């Protein structure tokens, strides 16, 4: 996707602080962190949200969850972490390239919405 912000980050056209990369997955620090650790985990292939990704490639959707757990461990989030994926306008999804937020590094609020 030529004009997608996260596709540009994956291609290195927009700088980011990379946390992890492999054949299918890219992870980088959120520019506006909502917790001491705030990492975005994205598929390299463009899907607009988790609904689209899970329908088209459920194995990739599962792989992203596995990588989220591995990245949380490598970030030292031994006390726990939260995964969030905003899907569509009611969830205030602002970038239409599927991404999972990893939040942690402190006790998080018990309010999720
Ligand atoms: P959403 O609201 O779509 O769930 O999350 C989009 C996230 O992308 C937000 O947390 C926002 O701070 C982050 N973001 C937006 N633009 C950039 C950018 O250029 N670089 C990085 N690293 N994160 C960004
Ligand atoms: Zn994209």
Short mmCIF file of C-alpha atoms and ligand atoms in Angstrom, two decimals:
data_model
loop_
_atom_site.label_atom_id
_atom_site.label_comp_id
_atom_site.label_asym_id
_atom_site.label_seq_id
_atom_site.Cartn_x
_atom_site.Cartn_y
_atom_site.Cartn_z
CA UNK A 1 0.00 0.00 0.00
CA UNK A 2 1.77 3.10 -1.27
CA UNK A 3 0.15 5.60 1.04
CA UNK A 4 -0.15 3.60 4.25
CA UNK A 5 1.82 5.03 7.19
CA UNK A 6 2.74 1.65 8.67
CA UNK A 7 3.70 0.20 5.26
CA UNK A 8 6.07 3.18 4.93
CA UNK A 9 7.51 2.45 8.39
CA UNK A 10 7.98 -1.23 7.47
CA UNK A 11 9.77 -0.21 4.24
CA UNK A 12 11.99 2.21 6.22
CA UNK A 13 10.66 5.27 4.36
CA UNK A 14 9.55 6.75 7.69
CA UNK A 15 11.93 6.26 10.64
CA UNK A 16 10.85 4.25 13.65
CA UNK A 17 12.44 2.63 16.67
CA UNK A 18 12.42 -1.01 15.65
CA UNK A 19 11.97 -3.59 18.36
CA UNK A 20 11.66 -6.78 16.30
CA UNK A 21 11.54 -7.91 12.68
CA UNK A 22 11.21 -11.20 10.86
CA UNK A 23 9.84 -12.40 7.54
CA UNK A 24 6.20 -11.66 8.36
CA UNK A 25 6.14 -9.34 11.36
CA UNK A 26 7.53 -5.89 12.26
CA UNK A 27 7.42 -4.24 15.69
CA UNK A 28 8.33 -0.69 16.72
CA UNK A 29 7.78 1.76 19.57
CA UNK A 30 4.64 3.89 19.51
CA UNK A 31 5.42 7.57 18.88
CA UNK A 32 2.97 8.61 21.64
CA UNK A 33 3.42 6.00 24.36
CA UNK A 34 0.48 5.29 26.67
CA UNK A 35 2.56 3.21 29.09
CA UNK A 36 6.28 2.88 29.95
CA UNK A 37 6.47 0.16 27.29
CA UNK A 38 4.24 0.71 24.24
CA UNK A 39 5.10 -1.37 21.19
CA UNK A 40 3.12 -1.75 17.96
CA UNK A 41 3.22 -5.18 16.30
CA UNK A 42 2.15 -5.30 12.66
CA UNK A 43 2.05 -7.81 9.83
CA UNK A 44 4.35 -6.82 6.96
CA UNK A 45 1.51 -7.61 4.58
CA UNK A 46 -1.09 -4.87 4.55
CA UNK A 47 -4.46 -5.72 6.12
CA UNK A 48 -6.63 -2.86 7.27
CA UNK A 49 -7.56 -4.40 10.61
CA UNK A 50 -7.67 -7.66 12.54
CA UNK A 51 -11.04 -8.63 11.04
CA UNK A 52 -9.54 -8.52 7.56
CA UNK A 53 -6.28 -10.20 8.58
CA UNK A 54 -7.90 -13.01 10.55
CA UNK A 55 -10.36 -13.76 7.74
CA UNK A 56 -7.71 -13.76 5.00
CA UNK A 57 -4.83 -15.39 6.89
CA UNK A 58 -5.72 -16.84 10.32
CA UNK A 59 -2.27 -18.39 10.68
CA UNK A 60 -0.70 -14.94 10.37
CA UNK A 61 -3.13 -13.51 12.93
CA UNK A 62 -2.09 -16.28 15.32
CA UNK A 63 1.58 -15.76 14.56
CA UNK A 64 1.23 -12.09 15.49
CA UNK A 65 -0.17 -13.05 18.90
CA UNK A 66 2.74 -15.44 19.42
CA UNK A 67 5.24 -12.72 18.50
CA UNK A 68 3.48 -10.25 20.83
CA UNK A 69 4.01 -12.63 23.74
CA UNK A 70 7.67 -13.14 22.77
CA UNK A 71 8.28 -9.39 22.44
CA UNK A 72 6.58 -8.76 25.80
CA UNK A 73 9.00 -11.23 27.34
CA UNK A 74 12.02 -9.67 25.64
CA UNK A 75 10.83 -6.23 26.84
CA UNK A 76 10.93 -7.60 30.39
CA UNK A 77 7.20 -7.39 31.07
CA UNK A 78 7.32 -10.13 33.67
CA UNK A 79 4.50 -8.63 35.72
CA UNK A 80 2.06 -8.77 32.83
CA UNK A 81 1.05 -6.80 29.78
CA UNK A 82 -2.02 -5.79 27.78
CA UNK A 83 -2.67 -6.38 24.08
CA UNK A 84 -5.10 -4.07 22.29
CA UNK A 85 -6.13 -3.99 18.67
CA UNK A 86 -8.51 -1.23 17.67
CA UNK A 87 -10.76 -2.39 14.86
CA UNK A 88 -12.81 0.23 13.03
CA UNK A 89 -14.26 3.65 13.85
CA UNK A 90 -16.14 2.75 17.06
CA UNK A 91 -12.79 1.60 18.48
CA UNK A 92 -11.09 4.82 17.26
CA UNK A 93 -8.72 2.96 14.95
CA UNK A 94 -6.59 5.78 13.53
CA UNK A 95 -4.16 3.87 11.28
CA UNK A 96 -5.75 1.44 8.85
CA UNK A 97 -2.98 -1.15 8.89
CA UNK A 98 -3.62 -3.92 11.38
CA UNK A 99 -1.60 -3.47 14.55
CA UNK A 100 -1.55 -4.85 18.06
CA UNK A 101 -0.53 -2.53 20.89
CA UNK A 102 1.61 -4.07 23.63
CA UNK A 103 1.27 -2.01 26.81
CA UNK A 104 3.16 -2.67 29.99
CA UNK A 105 5.94 -1.71 32.33
CA UNK A 106 3.58 -0.44 35.04
CA UNK A 107 0.30 -1.36 36.71
CA UNK A 108 -2.29 -0.47 34.06
CA UNK A 109 -5.73 0.96 34.66
CA UNK A 110 -8.54 -1.56 35.11
CA UNK A 111 -10.68 0.55 32.75
CA UNK A 112 -10.38 -0.69 29.20
CA UNK A 113 -12.91 1.37 27.36
P1 LIG B 1 -4.74 3.16 16.67
O1 LIG B 1 -5.34 4.41 17.24
O2 LIG B 1 -4.98 3.07 15.18
O3 LIG B 1 -5.11 1.92 17.40
O4 LIG B 1 -3.17 3.28 16.92
C1 LIG B 1 -2.32 3.96 16.08
C2 LIG B 1 -1.06 4.23 16.86
O5 LIG B 1 -0.06 4.62 15.98
C3 LIG B 1 -1.20 5.35 17.90
O6 LIG B 1 -0.96 4.84 19.21
C4 LIG B 1 -0.17 6.38 17.45
O7 LIG B 1 0.49 7.01 18.55
C5 LIG B 1 0.78 5.55 16.61
N1 LIG B 1 1.44 6.31 15.56
C6 LIG B 1 0.86 7.18 14.70
N2 LIG B 1 1.77 7.67 13.84
C7 LIG B 1 2.96 7.09 14.19
C8 LIG B 1 4.29 7.21 13.65
O8 LIG B 1 4.57 7.94 12.69
N3 LIG B 1 5.26 6.48 14.25
C9 LIG B 1 5.00 5.66 15.32
N4 LIG B 1 6.02 4.99 15.84
N5 LIG B 1 3.76 5.51 15.83
C10 LIG B 1 2.75 6.23 15.27
ZN1 LIG B 2 -0.15 -0.79 5.36
#
